[in-house]
Amino acid sequence: MDSDMQDPPHVSFDLVKKWEEGYDVVYAQRRSRRDSILKRITANVFYRLLDKLADVDIPRNTGDFRLLDRRVVKQLNKFREHNRFLRGLVSYVGFKQTGVLFDRDKRLSGKTGYPLKRMVKFAIDGLLGFSWTPIRLITKLGYFISLLSFIGIIYAIAMKFLRPDVTVPGWTFIVISILFIGGIQLVTLGVLGNYIGRIYTESQNRPLYIIENVYRSNKSRKG
């Protein structure tokens, strides 16, 4: 909960009620927010990017104002990452989750702890921690540029024989060479990025699965 009173304390009672109904994670979801125009725009862009690119489902318009059951906290404590994106980790561990809508008030005092520079860093941490999409986009861009260079080669050869009078000597070869080399470089970066991404994933050492409940039978087995 933010200490500047933007998150109304009375919402905590609603979170507890949902927890008593059996939910393990109850997050406060902003129905409206009385922030600056820049803050609203950047927050909207941030959540849309996460929704499209992240590999986990992170609820929109939510912050760190939430209630976590003890067993969820125990699972989160098992993550040994230094750059933790808590909102992504909470979604990653699963369990039974729900939201409580509320209207976010204006800040009563102080300044924002998230200026534009810090918000950009926060968004990068979220995307790099829970998305392979940037690496995939780089690889696809490399393939696309390489394809353009091959089409350019075919076009240049055809024009050389069909319309030699309209071609500029040397220019076509230079442009196609730049496109081809650039495409190969992007594909190579994409392949390297995939290997580095796998190393990064292994270094995070996240559990492959989370055990929510263990059911045991009291009946003795007869062997």
Tab-separated table of C-alpha atoms in Angstrom:
chain	number	residue	atom	x	y	z
A	1	MET	CA	0.000	0.000	0.000
A	2	ASP	CA	1.330	3.444	-0.910
A	3	SER	CA	1.999	5.643	2.104
A	4	ASP	CA	0.862	8.848	0.343
A	5	MET	CA	-2.809	7.841	0.775
A	6	GLN	CA	-3.403	7.261	-2.919
A	7	ASP	CA	-4.424	3.745	-1.952
A	8	PRO	CA	-7.403	4.137	0.438
A	9	PRO	CA	-6.777	2.116	3.637
A	10	HIS	CA	-10.424	1.022	3.824
A	11	VAL	CA	-9.882	-1.112	0.697
A	12	SER	CA	-7.837	-3.427	2.916
A	13	PHE	CA	-11.061	-4.648	4.528
A	14	ASP	CA	-12.367	-5.666	1.086
A	15	LEU	CA	-9.139	-7.551	0.422
A	16	VAL	CA	-9.505	-9.428	3.713
A	17	LYS	CA	-13.116	-10.336	2.888
A	18	LYS	CA	-12.046	-11.895	-0.406
A	19	TRP	CA	-9.243	-13.739	1.374
A	20	GLU	CA	-11.770	-15.130	3.844
A	21	GLU	CA	-13.770	-16.415	0.872
A	22	GLY	CA	-10.833	-18.663	-0.019
A	23	TYR	CA	-8.668	-16.585	-2.360
A	24	ASP	CA	-4.903	-16.780	-1.893
A	25	VAL	CA	-4.043	-13.550	-3.717
A	26	VAL	CA	-6.311	-10.512	-3.653
A	27	TYR	CA	-5.040	-7.491	-5.573
A	28	ALA	CA	-6.459	-3.973	-5.532
A	29	GLN	CA	-7.384	-3.056	-9.113
A	30	ARG	CA	-7.726	0.614	-10.013
A	31	ARG	CA	-11.080	1.469	-11.543
A	32	SER	CA	-10.018	5.105	-11.954
A	33	ARG	CA	-6.939	7.117	-11.029
A	34	ARG	CA	-6.481	10.821	-10.324
A	35	ASP	CA	-2.909	11.076	-11.529
A	36	SER	CA	-1.294	13.420	-14.011
A	37	ILE	CA	-1.951	12.983	-17.723
A	38	LEU	CA	1.632	11.754	-18.288
A	39	LYS	CA	1.287	9.199	-15.506
A	40	ARG	CA	-1.992	7.857	-16.902
A	41	ILE	CA	-0.630	7.625	-20.448
A	42	THR	CA	2.607	5.866	-19.454
A	43	ALA	CA	0.738	3.481	-17.142
A	44	ASN	CA	-1.717	2.594	-19.911
A	45	VAL	CA	1.114	1.955	-22.389
A	46	PHE	CA	2.981	-0.102	-19.790
A	47	TYR	CA	0.079	-2.432	-19.038
A	48	ARG	CA	-0.789	-2.838	-22.716
A	49	LEU	CA	2.800	-3.820	-23.493
A	50	LEU	CA	2.847	-6.326	-20.648
A	51	ASP	CA	-0.476	-7.755	-21.781
A	52	LYS	CA	0.820	-8.278	-25.331
A	53	LEU	CA	4.422	-9.301	-24.665
A	54	ALA	CA	4.675	-10.952	-21.252
A	55	ASP	CA	4.514	-14.736	-20.935
A	56	VAL	CA	2.389	-14.499	-17.764
A	57	ASP	CA	-1.016	-12.881	-17.302
A	58	ILE	CA	-0.545	-9.711	-15.247
A	59	PRO	CA	-3.837	-7.953	-14.362
A	60	ARG	CA	-4.157	-4.451	-15.747
A	61	ASN	CA	-4.240	-1.377	-13.515
A	62	THR	CA	-2.796	-3.148	-10.510
A	63	GLY	CA	0.156	-2.197	-8.353
A	64	ASP	CA	1.747	-3.778	-5.322
A	65	PHE	CA	-1.301	-3.080	-3.138
A	66	ARG	CA	-2.496	-6.627	-2.533
A	67	LEU	CA	-3.047	-9.314	0.082
A	68	LEU	CA	-1.005	-12.522	-0.077
A	69	ASP	CA	-1.709	-15.706	1.814
A	70	ARG	CA	1.185	-17.103	3.834
A	71	ARG	CA	1.680	-20.076	1.510
A	72	VAL	CA	2.005	-17.699	-1.457
A	73	VAL	CA	4.645	-15.716	0.426
A	74	LYS	CA	6.548	-18.930	1.151
A	75	GLN	CA	6.642	-19.723	-2.564
A	76	LEU	CA	7.788	-16.190	-3.433
A	77	ASN	CA	10.607	-16.450	-0.894
A	78	LYS	CA	11.999	-19.395	-2.852
A	79	PHE	CA	12.835	-17.118	-5.785
A	80	ARG	CA	16.451	-15.985	-5.451
A	81	GLU	CA	16.400	-13.360	-8.212
A	82	HIS	CA	17.958	-9.972	-7.503
A	83	ASN	CA	15.935	-7.953	-10.030
A	84	ARG	CA	12.484	-8.992	-8.913
A	85	PHE	CA	9.382	-7.888	-10.763
A	86	LEU	CA	6.928	-8.699	-7.986
A	87	ARG	CA	3.747	-8.302	-10.034
A	88	GLY	CA	5.017	-10.854	-12.529
A	89	LEU	CA	6.217	-13.255	-9.848
A	90	VAL	CA	2.837	-13.207	-8.086
A	91	SER	CA	1.134	-14.115	-11.361
A	92	TYR	CA	3.794	-16.758	-12.044
A	93	VAL	CA	3.226	-18.694	-8.799
A	94	GLY	CA	-0.474	-19.057	-9.563
A	95	PHE	CA	-2.883	-20.005	-6.764
A	96	LYS	CA	-6.434	-18.688	-6.537
A	97	GLN	CA	-6.421	-14.979	-7.383
A	98	THR	CA	-9.014	-12.223	-7.698
A	99	GLY	CA	-9.220	-8.446	-7.710
A	100	VAL	CA	-11.068	-5.720	-5.832
A	101	LEU	CA	-11.937	-2.546	-7.745
A	102	PHE	CA	-11.305	0.844	-6.165
A	103	ASP	CA	-10.892	4.506	-7.137
A	104	ARG	CA	-7.373	5.818	-6.624
A	105	ASP	CA	-7.180	9.237	-4.956
A	106	LYS	CA	-4.762	12.105	-5.435
A	107	ARG	CA	-1.489	12.156	-3.566
A	108	LEU	CA	-1.880	14.038	-0.295
A	109	SER	CA	1.789	14.914	0.137
A	110	GLY	CA	5.243	14.259	-1.248
A	111	LYS	CA	6.398	13.552	-4.778
A	112	THR	CA	6.030	10.479	-6.931
A	113	GLY	CA	8.553	7.724	-6.361
A	114	TYR	CA	8.273	6.732	-10.018
A	115	PRO	CA	9.458	9.490	-12.369
A	116	LEU	CA	9.606	8.738	-16.084
A	117	LYS	CA	13.164	7.352	-15.947
A	118	ARG	CA	12.296	4.914	-13.173
A	119	MET	CA	9.056	3.870	-14.883
A	120	VAL	CA	11.005	3.006	-18.050
A	121	LYS	CA	13.442	0.905	-16.007
A	122	PHE	CA	10.509	-0.755	-14.249
A	123	ALA	CA	8.909	-1.638	-17.602
A	124	ILE	CA	12.196	-3.040	-18.940
A	125	ASP	CA	12.604	-5.212	-15.827
A	126	GLY	CA	9.091	-6.566	-16.329
A	127	LEU	CA	9.585	-7.361	-20.011
A	128	LEU	CA	13.062	-8.866	-19.672
A	129	GLY	CA	12.017	-10.940	-16.688
A	130	PHE	CA	8.883	-12.430	-18.230
A	131	SER	CA	9.100	-12.162	-21.988
A	132	TRP	CA	11.122	-13.620	-24.847
A	133	THR	CA	9.247	-11.492	-27.351
A	134	PRO	CA	12.011	-8.856	-27.927
A	135	ILE	CA	14.480	-11.593	-28.934
A	136	ARG	CA	11.889	-13.217	-31.195
A	137	LEU	CA	11.132	-9.854	-32.852
A	138	ILE	CA	14.823	-9.243	-33.558
A	139	THR	CA	15.133	-12.672	-35.178
A	140	LYS	CA	12.004	-12.181	-37.282
A	141	LEU	CA	13.225	-8.743	-38.360
A	142	GLY	CA	16.509	-10.299	-39.480
A	143	TYR	CA	14.690	-12.916	-41.553
A	144	PHE	CA	12.490	-10.236	-43.100
A	145	ILE	CA	15.440	-8.032	-44.086
A	146	SER	CA	17.297	-11.030	-45.502
A	147	LEU	CA	14.215	-11.901	-47.554
A	148	LEU	CA	14.100	-8.326	-48.866
A	149	SER	CA	17.747	-8.588	-49.908
A	150	PHE	CA	17.080	-11.816	-51.840
A	151	ILE	CA	14.117	-10.202	-53.577
A	152	GLY	CA	16.381	-7.250	-54.365
A	153	ILE	CA	18.971	-9.561	-55.888
A	154	ILE	CA	16.371	-11.173	-58.145
A	155	TYR	CA	15.016	-7.742	-59.107
A	156	ALA	CA	18.508	-6.399	-59.866
A	157	ILE	CA	19.375	-9.375	-62.063
A	158	ALA	CA	16.074	-9.093	-63.921
A	159	MET	CA	16.529	-5.349	-64.489
A	160	LYS	CA	20.116	-5.890	-65.608
A	161	PHE	CA	18.933	-8.016	-68.537
A	162	LEU	CA	15.496	-6.525	-69.193
A	163	ARG	CA	16.143	-2.783	-68.669
A	164	PRO	CA	19.892	-2.138	-68.565
A	165	ASP	CA	19.337	1.493	-69.524
A	166	VAL	CA	17.535	2.443	-66.269
A	167	THR	CA	19.941	0.833	-63.776
A	168	VAL	CA	22.567	2.851	-61.917
A	169	PRO	CA	25.913	0.996	-61.987
A	170	GLY	CA	27.106	-0.063	-58.533
A	171	TRP	CA	24.252	1.487	-56.547
A	172	THR	CA	21.999	-1.577	-56.566
A	173	PHE	CA	24.805	-3.892	-55.495
A	174	ILE	CA	25.744	-1.644	-52.556
A	175	VAL	CA	22.169	-1.357	-51.258
A	176	ILE	CA	21.490	-5.090	-51.568
A	177	SER	CA	24.803	-5.917	-49.864
A	178	ILE	CA	23.965	-3.642	-46.931
A	179	LEU	CA	20.514	-5.193	-46.573
A	180	PHE	CA	21.858	-8.722	-46.768
A	181	ILE	CA	24.664	-8.180	-44.256
A	182	GLY	CA	22.307	-6.313	-41.925
A	183	GLY	CA	19.769	-9.135	-42.105
A	184	ILE	CA	22.411	-11.777	-41.374
A	185	GLN	CA	23.653	-9.728	-38.413
A	186	LEU	CA	20.152	-9.461	-36.943
A	187	VAL	CA	19.531	-13.185	-37.390
A	188	THR	CA	22.865	-13.901	-35.704
A	189	LEU	CA	21.978	-11.563	-32.830
A	190	GLY	CA	18.630	-13.309	-32.522
A	191	VAL	CA	20.261	-16.746	-32.311
A	192	LEU	CA	22.792	-15.511	-29.754
A	193	GLY	CA	19.984	-13.821	-27.851
A	194	ASN	CA	18.077	-17.105	-27.654
A	195	TYR	CA	21.107	-18.877	-26.203
A	196	ILE	CA	21.734	-16.050	-23.723
A	197	GLY	CA	18.036	-16.007	-22.854
A	198	ARG	CA	18.146	-19.710	-22.044
A	199	ILE	CA	21.193	-19.179	-19.845
A	200	TYR	CA	19.388	-16.306	-18.127
A	201	THR	CA	16.310	-18.478	-17.564
A	202	GLU	CA	18.430	-21.246	-16.051
A	203	SER	CA	20.242	-18.765	-13.806
A	204	GLN	CA	16.884	-17.553	-12.444
A	205	ASN	CA	16.328	-21.100	-11.195
A	206	ARG	CA	12.570	-20.680	-11.024
A	207	PRO	CA	10.590	-23.754	-9.961
A	208	LEU	CA	9.106	-25.731	-12.820
A	209	TYR	CA	5.819	-26.043	-10.961
A	210	ILE	CA	4.173	-24.802	-7.772
A	211	ILE	CA	2.407	-27.251	-5.444
A	212	GLU	CA	-0.819	-25.622	-4.307
A	213	ASN	CA	-2.266	-28.454	-2.238
A	214	VAL	CA	-1.219	-31.929	-1.128
A	215	TYR	CA	-3.976	-34.478	-0.625
A	216	ARG	CA	-3.269	-37.614	1.393
A	217	SER	CA	-5.520	-40.571	2.091
A	218	ASN	CA	-5.875	-41.652	5.696
A	219	LYS	CA	-6.677	-45.193	4.632
A	220	SER	CA	-3.830	-47.626	5.031
A	221	ARG	CA	-2.827	-49.560	1.940
A	222	LYS	CA	-2.801	-53.285	1.951
A	223	GLY	CA	0.165	-54.771	0.170
